[in-house]
mmCIF file of C-alpha atoms in Angstrom:
data_model
loop_
_atom_site.group_PDB
_atom_site.id
_atom_site.type_symbol
_atom_site.label_atom_id
_atom_site.label_comp_id
_atom_site.label_asym_id
_atom_site.label_seq_id
_atom_site.Cartn_x
_atom_site.Cartn_y
_atom_site.Cartn_z
ATOM 1 C CA GLY A 4 7.484 -27.038 -20.144
ATOM 2 C CA GLU A 5 3.819 -27.683 -19.614
ATOM 3 C CA ASN A 6 2.160 -27.222 -15.997
ATOM 4 C CA VAL A 7 -0.954 -28.626 -14.914
ATOM 5 C CA GLU A 8 -2.988 -28.088 -12.013
ATOM 6 C CA GLN A 9 -5.324 -30.263 -10.557
ATOM 7 C CA HIS A 10 -8.007 -29.572 -7.727
ATOM 8 C CA PRO A 11 -9.199 -30.335 -5.100
ATOM 9 C CA SER A 12 -6.162 -32.370 -3.588
ATOM 10 C CA THR A 13 -8.511 -34.649 -1.798
ATOM 11 C CA LEU A 14 -12.318 -35.045 -2.238
ATOM 12 C CA SER A 15 -14.758 -36.889 0.484
ATOM 13 C CA VAL A 16 -18.093 -37.831 -1.046
ATOM 14 C CA GLN A 17 -21.092 -39.873 0.098
ATOM 15 C CA GLU A 18 -21.481 -42.947 -1.811
ATOM 16 C CA GLY A 19 -24.146 -42.494 -4.583
ATOM 17 C CA ASP A 20 -23.181 -39.000 -5.110
ATOM 18 C CA SER A 21 -20.914 -37.421 -7.683
ATOM 19 C CA ALA A 22 -17.500 -36.419 -7.710
ATOM 20 C CA VAL A 23 -15.448 -33.567 -10.020
ATOM 21 C CA ILE A 24 -12.179 -32.968 -10.361
ATOM 22 C CA LYS A 25 -10.429 -30.318 -12.470
ATOM 23 C CA CYS A 26 -7.563 -29.664 -14.222
ATOM 24 C CA THR A 27 -5.850 -26.808 -16.007
ATOM 25 C CA TYR A 28 -2.931 -26.517 -18.287
ATOM 26 C CA SER A 29 -0.821 -23.895 -19.549
ATOM 27 C CA ASP A 30 0.758 -24.988 -22.806
ATOM 28 C CA SER A 31 -2.225 -24.414 -25.825
ATOM 29 C CA ALA A 32 -0.344 -27.269 -27.884
ATOM 30 C CA SER A 33 -1.279 -29.787 -25.773
ATOM 31 C CA ASN A 34 -3.573 -31.946 -27.627
ATOM 32 C CA TYR A 35 -4.163 -35.167 -25.411
ATOM 33 C CA PHE A 36 -5.453 -35.591 -22.023
ATOM 34 C CA PRO A 37 -5.713 -38.975 -19.885
ATOM 35 C CA TRP A 38 -7.019 -39.385 -16.325
ATOM 36 C CA TYR A 39 -5.630 -41.924 -14.396
ATOM 37 C CA LYS A 40 -6.719 -44.085 -11.144
ATOM 38 C CA GLN A 41 -3.925 -45.045 -8.553
ATOM 39 C CA GLU A 42 -4.987 -47.771 -5.922
ATOM 40 C CA LEU A 43 -2.841 -48.372 -2.889
ATOM 41 C CA GLY A 44 0.593 -50.013 -3.911
ATOM 42 C CA LYS A 45 -0.079 -50.122 -7.661
ATOM 43 C CA GLY A 46 1.044 -48.147 -10.146
ATOM 44 C CA PRO A 47 -1.617 -45.623 -12.102
ATOM 45 C CA GLN A 48 -4.238 -46.867 -15.012
ATOM 46 C CA LEU A 49 -6.028 -45.190 -17.548
ATOM 47 C CA ILE A 50 -9.380 -44.750 -16.945
ATOM 48 C CA ILE A 51 -10.572 -42.397 -19.916
ATOM 49 C CA ASP A 52 -8.691 -39.964 -22.043
ATOM 50 C CA ILE A 53 -10.045 -37.497 -24.247
ATOM 51 C CA ARG A 54 -8.255 -35.729 -27.524
ATOM 52 C CA SER A 55 -8.483 -31.910 -28.346
ATOM 53 C CA ASN A 56 -11.088 -32.639 -31.476
ATOM 54 C CA VAL A 57 -13.457 -33.699 -28.594
ATOM 55 C CA GLY A 58 -15.355 -31.674 -26.047
ATOM 56 C CA GLU A 59 -16.657 -34.553 -23.969
ATOM 57 C CA LYS A 60 -16.360 -38.452 -23.871
ATOM 58 C CA LYS A 61 -18.234 -40.933 -21.456
ATOM 59 C CA ASP A 62 -17.246 -44.275 -20.173
ATOM 60 C CA GLN A 63 -20.335 -45.865 -18.000
ATOM 61 C CA ARG A 64 -20.257 -43.632 -14.806
ATOM 62 C CA ILE A 65 -17.075 -41.587 -15.792
ATOM 63 C CA ALA A 66 -16.889 -38.811 -18.123
ATOM 64 C CA VAL A 67 -14.196 -36.137 -19.173
ATOM 65 C CA THR A 68 -15.045 -32.566 -20.536
ATOM 66 C CA LEU A 69 -12.317 -30.595 -22.274
ATOM 67 C CA ASN A 70 -12.495 -26.450 -22.752
ATOM 68 C CA LYS A 71 -9.429 -25.917 -25.029
ATOM 69 C CA THR A 72 -10.403 -21.845 -24.775
ATOM 70 C CA ALA A 73 -10.062 -21.947 -21.180
ATOM 71 C CA LYS A 74 -7.510 -24.306 -20.987
ATOM 72 C CA HIS A 75 -9.257 -26.644 -18.524
ATOM 73 C CA PHE A 76 -10.527 -30.360 -18.474
ATOM 74 C CA SER A 77 -12.375 -32.050 -16.111
ATOM 75 C CA LEU A 78 -13.395 -35.585 -14.453
ATOM 76 C CA HIS A 79 -16.954 -36.360 -13.415
ATOM 77 C CA ILE A 80 -17.704 -39.867 -11.459
ATOM 78 C CA THR A 81 -21.536 -40.580 -10.977
ATOM 79 C CA GLU A 82 -23.043 -42.662 -8.696
ATOM 80 C CA THR A 83 -19.772 -43.334 -6.893
ATOM 81 C CA GLN A 84 -19.126 -46.429 -5.120
ATOM 82 C CA PRO A 85 -16.483 -47.576 -2.109
ATOM 83 C CA GLU A 86 -14.266 -48.592 -5.182
ATOM 84 C CA ASP A 87 -13.950 -45.572 -6.873
ATOM 85 C CA SER A 88 -11.843 -44.499 -3.752
ATOM 86 C CA ALA A 89 -8.201 -44.051 -4.982
ATOM 87 C CA VAL A 90 -6.006 -41.181 -6.202
ATOM 88 C CA TYR A 91 -7.004 -39.482 -9.178
ATOM 89 C CA PHE A 92 -3.987 -38.013 -11.672
ATOM 90 C CA CYS A 93 -4.932 -35.665 -15.002
ATOM 91 C CA ALA A 94 -2.411 -34.937 -17.749
ATOM 92 C CA ALA A 95 -1.562 -33.343 -20.490
ATOM 93 C CA ALA A 96 0.466 -33.962 -23.546
ATOM 94 C CA ILE A 97 1.469 -32.828 -26.695
ATOM 95 C CA ARG A 98 1.402 -35.495 -29.557
ATOM 96 C CA SER A 99 4.302 -34.134 -31.377
ATOM 97 C CA ASN A 100 6.576 -33.927 -28.380
ATOM 98 C CA ASP A 101 7.074 -37.879 -27.906
ATOM 99 C CA TYR A 102 4.216 -37.988 -26.136
ATOM 100 C CA LYS A 103 5.658 -37.160 -22.909
ATOM 101 C CA LEU A 104 2.905 -36.800 -20.245
ATOM 102 C CA SER A 105 2.757 -33.707 -17.601
ATOM 103 C CA PHE A 106 1.072 -35.033 -14.685
ATOM 104 C CA GLY A 107 -1.201 -32.854 -11.900
ATOM 105 C CA ALA A 108 -0.509 -33.328 -8.279
ATOM 106 C CA GLY A 109 -3.174 -35.927 -7.988
ATOM 107 C CA THR A 110 -6.713 -35.681 -5.918
ATOM 108 C CA THR A 111 -7.265 -38.698 -3.337
ATOM 109 C CA VAL A 112 -11.104 -39.304 -3.331
ATOM 110 C CA THR A 113 -12.858 -41.231 -0.194
ATOM 111 C CA VAL A 114 -16.325 -42.526 -0.957
ATOM 112 C CA ARG A 115 -18.293 -42.664 2.343
ATOM 113 C CA ALA A 116 -20.241 -45.686 2.796
ATOM 114 C CA ASP B 3 0.873 -55.095 -14.348
ATOM 115 C CA ALA B 4 0.833 -57.530 -17.429
ATOM 116 C CA GLY B 5 3.632 -56.845 -19.780
ATOM 117 C CA ILE B 6 5.614 -54.683 -17.775
ATOM 118 C CA THR B 7 7.818 -55.493 -14.793
ATOM 119 C CA GLN B 8 10.089 -53.540 -12.223
ATOM 120 C CA SER B 9 12.718 -54.662 -10.109
ATOM 121 C CA PRO B 10 13.356 -54.528 -7.365
ATOM 122 C CA ARG B 11 9.863 -53.721 -5.522
ATOM 123 C CA HIS B 12 11.874 -52.519 -2.583
ATOM 124 C CA LYS B 13 15.323 -51.035 -2.067
ATOM 125 C CA VAL B 14 17.001 -49.135 1.022
ATOM 126 C CA THR B 15 20.641 -47.575 0.002
ATOM 127 C CA GLU B 16 23.233 -45.520 1.642
ATOM 128 C CA THR B 17 23.518 -41.901 0.622
ATOM 129 C CA GLY B 18 26.871 -41.987 -2.036
ATOM 130 C CA THR B 19 26.074 -45.391 -3.201
ATOM 131 C CA PRO B 20 25.187 -46.728 -6.964
ATOM 132 C CA VAL B 21 21.892 -48.027 -7.390
ATOM 133 C CA THR B 22 20.311 -49.289 -10.864
ATOM 134 C CA LEU B 23 16.366 -49.934 -10.828
ATOM 135 C CA ARG B 24 15.464 -52.256 -13.944
ATOM 136 C CA CYS B 25 12.076 -51.922 -16.075
ATOM 137 C CA HIS B 26 11.307 -54.895 -18.620
ATOM 138 C CA GLN B 27 8.687 -55.135 -21.047
ATOM 139 C CA THR B 28 7.242 -58.097 -23.014
ATOM 140 C CA GLU B 29 4.937 -55.226 -25.330
ATOM 141 C CA ASN B 30 7.595 -54.404 -27.799
ATOM 142 C CA HIS B 31 6.845 -51.047 -27.286
ATOM 143 C CA ARG B 32 8.486 -48.097 -28.689
ATOM 144 C CA TYR B 33 8.591 -45.592 -25.790
ATOM 145 C CA MET B 34 9.723 -46.502 -22.220
ATOM 146 C CA TYR B 35 9.579 -43.728 -19.437
ATOM 147 C CA TRP B 36 10.840 -42.910 -16.008
ATOM 148 C CA TYR B 37 8.741 -41.117 -13.630
ATOM 149 C CA ARG B 38 9.388 -40.497 -10.209
ATOM 150 C CA GLN B 39 6.222 -40.142 -7.807
ATOM 151 C CA ASP B 40 6.803 -37.881 -4.689
ATOM 152 C CA PRO B 41 3.824 -36.270 -2.436
ATOM 153 C CA GLY B 42 2.444 -33.074 -3.725
ATOM 154 C CA HIS B 43 4.045 -33.304 -6.963
ATOM 155 C CA GLY B 44 2.210 -36.061 -8.833
ATOM 156 C CA LEU B 45 4.368 -37.948 -11.549
ATOM 157 C CA ARG B 46 7.571 -36.173 -12.884
ATOM 158 C CA LEU B 47 9.381 -37.361 -16.164
ATOM 159 C CA ILE B 48 13.028 -38.353 -15.211
ATOM 160 C CA HIS B 49 14.233 -40.056 -18.396
ATOM 161 C CA TYR B 50 12.758 -41.380 -21.514
ATOM 162 C CA SER B 51 13.246 -43.748 -24.533
ATOM 163 C CA TYR B 52 12.304 -43.227 -28.216
ATOM 164 C CA GLY B 53 13.991 -46.354 -29.277
ATOM 165 C CA VAL B 54 16.803 -48.704 -28.582
ATOM 166 C CA LYS B 55 19.867 -46.290 -27.411
ATOM 167 C CA ASP B 56 17.878 -43.218 -27.894
ATOM 168 C CA THR B 57 16.837 -41.275 -25.013
ATOM 169 C CA ASP B 58 16.231 -37.796 -23.590
ATOM 170 C CA LYS B 59 15.918 -36.086 -20.647
ATOM 171 C CA GLY B 60 12.801 -35.155 -18.550
ATOM 172 C CA GLU B 61 12.029 -32.673 -16.420
ATOM 173 C CA VAL B 62 13.880 -33.820 -13.175
ATOM 174 C CA SER B 63 16.893 -35.470 -14.614
ATOM 175 C CA ASP B 64 19.497 -34.179 -12.701
ATOM 176 C CA GLY B 65 21.418 -37.102 -10.706
ATOM 177 C CA TYR B 66 20.085 -39.993 -12.950
ATOM 178 C CA SER B 67 21.209 -41.487 -15.829
ATOM 179 C CA VAL B 68 19.390 -44.017 -18.378
ATOM 180 C CA SER B 69 20.291 -47.015 -20.704
ATOM 181 C CA ARG B 70 18.465 -48.962 -23.055
ATOM 182 C CA SER B 71 20.457 -51.654 -25.318
ATOM 183 C CA LYS B 72 17.339 -53.493 -26.245
ATOM 184 C CA THR B 73 13.943 -52.865 -26.880
ATOM 185 C CA GLU B 74 12.548 -54.796 -23.616
ATOM 186 C CA ASP B 75 14.883 -53.272 -20.955
ATOM 187 C CA PHE B 76 14.950 -49.819 -19.646
ATOM 188 C CA LEU B 77 17.575 -49.037 -16.678
ATOM 189 C CA LEU B 78 17.397 -46.193 -14.629
ATOM 190 C CA THR B 79 20.588 -45.465 -12.953
ATOM 191 C CA LEU B 80 21.514 -43.130 -9.909
ATOM 192 C CA GLU B 81 25.252 -42.590 -9.733
ATOM 193 C CA SER B 82 25.489 -41.457 -6.224
ATOM 194 C CA ALA B 83 22.087 -41.708 -4.475
ATOM 195 C CA THR B 84 20.987 -38.707 -1.875
ATOM 196 C CA SER B 85 18.046 -38.761 0.258
ATOM 197 C CA SER B 86 16.208 -36.588 -1.946
ATOM 198 C CA GLN B 87 16.100 -39.460 -4.488
ATOM 199 C CA THR B 88 13.916 -41.294 -1.709
ATOM 200 C CA SER B 89 10.715 -41.631 -4.011
ATOM 201 C CA VAL B 90 8.789 -44.312 -5.721
ATOM 202 C CA TYR B 91 9.779 -44.820 -9.508
ATOM 203 C CA PHE B 92 7.299 -46.045 -11.796
ATOM 204 C CA CYS B 93 8.285 -47.205 -15.521
ATOM 205 C CA ALA B 94 5.616 -46.819 -18.034
ATOM 206 C CA ILE B 95 5.550 -48.210 -22.104
ATOM 207 C CA SER B 96 3.518 -46.825 -24.764
ATOM 208 C CA GLU B 97 3.116 -47.372 -28.487
ATOM 209 C CA LEU B 98 2.164 -44.003 -30.239
ATOM 210 C CA ASP B 99 1.385 -45.643 -33.795
ATOM 211 C CA THR B 100 -1.353 -47.655 -32.092
ATOM 212 C CA ASN B 101 -2.404 -46.283 -28.713
ATOM 213 C CA TYR B 102 -1.827 -43.088 -26.923
ATOM 214 C CA GLY B 103 -2.009 -44.634 -23.141
ATOM 215 C CA TYR B 104 0.844 -45.253 -20.964
ATOM 216 C CA THR B 105 1.164 -48.667 -19.117
ATOM 217 C CA PHE B 106 2.600 -48.013 -15.729
ATOM 218 C CA GLY B 107 4.671 -50.818 -13.934
ATOM 219 C CA SER B 108 3.998 -51.528 -9.959
ATOM 220 C CA GLY B 109 6.475 -48.888 -8.976
ATOM 221 C CA THR B 110 10.147 -49.441 -7.247
ATOM 222 C CA ARG B 111 10.165 -48.046 -3.901
ATOM 223 C CA LEU B 112 13.792 -46.428 -3.076
ATOM 224 C CA THR B 113 15.025 -45.082 0.239
ATOM 225 C CA VAL B 114 18.284 -43.409 0.593
ATOM 226 C CA VAL B 115 19.254 -43.289 3.994
#
């Protein structure tokens, strides 16, 4: 099955700086790559996603890049704010495989004021 | 989370007892999933459903069973709970025809003592 690795496991940044989280996947057939944000005591929430026919996607302060050749994708958060502190998960799925998401282990992001 | 509720939110049970967790949705989505979340492992798929009475196993299905007798409800049963099943369980829904994204419930924290 699909194996998704995520790094780093923890990330501490100064408010206003950028944060980058990287993920790799194993199955070259994967074609959908979402990112989820989980706040304490809540379920994960989708913040951005990218499909395999796109190399980069941006939504305000967050962006995701995908390199299908290298089988890795990254989340970039610019101008970080205290409310960006959370656990972030990357995931990968094959559209034809009942869309079962395989998740990375998560990155705990702390934004220091 | 809007449209999806999990019950109970917290449960403590004894080893060897049966436990059933419920996921209820009001979105009429075809796909429903059960994941467990453990530190260092991210979210791992237990079972999923692609329609009423249509279910399949995920990567960590041993010791778990599921049922879906109607579109809105997806039940996860631990036939004989073990300490290794202490975890936070999340239900998710999706509708592939219109939207790839998962919507997660708020989770059930299960402790097996």
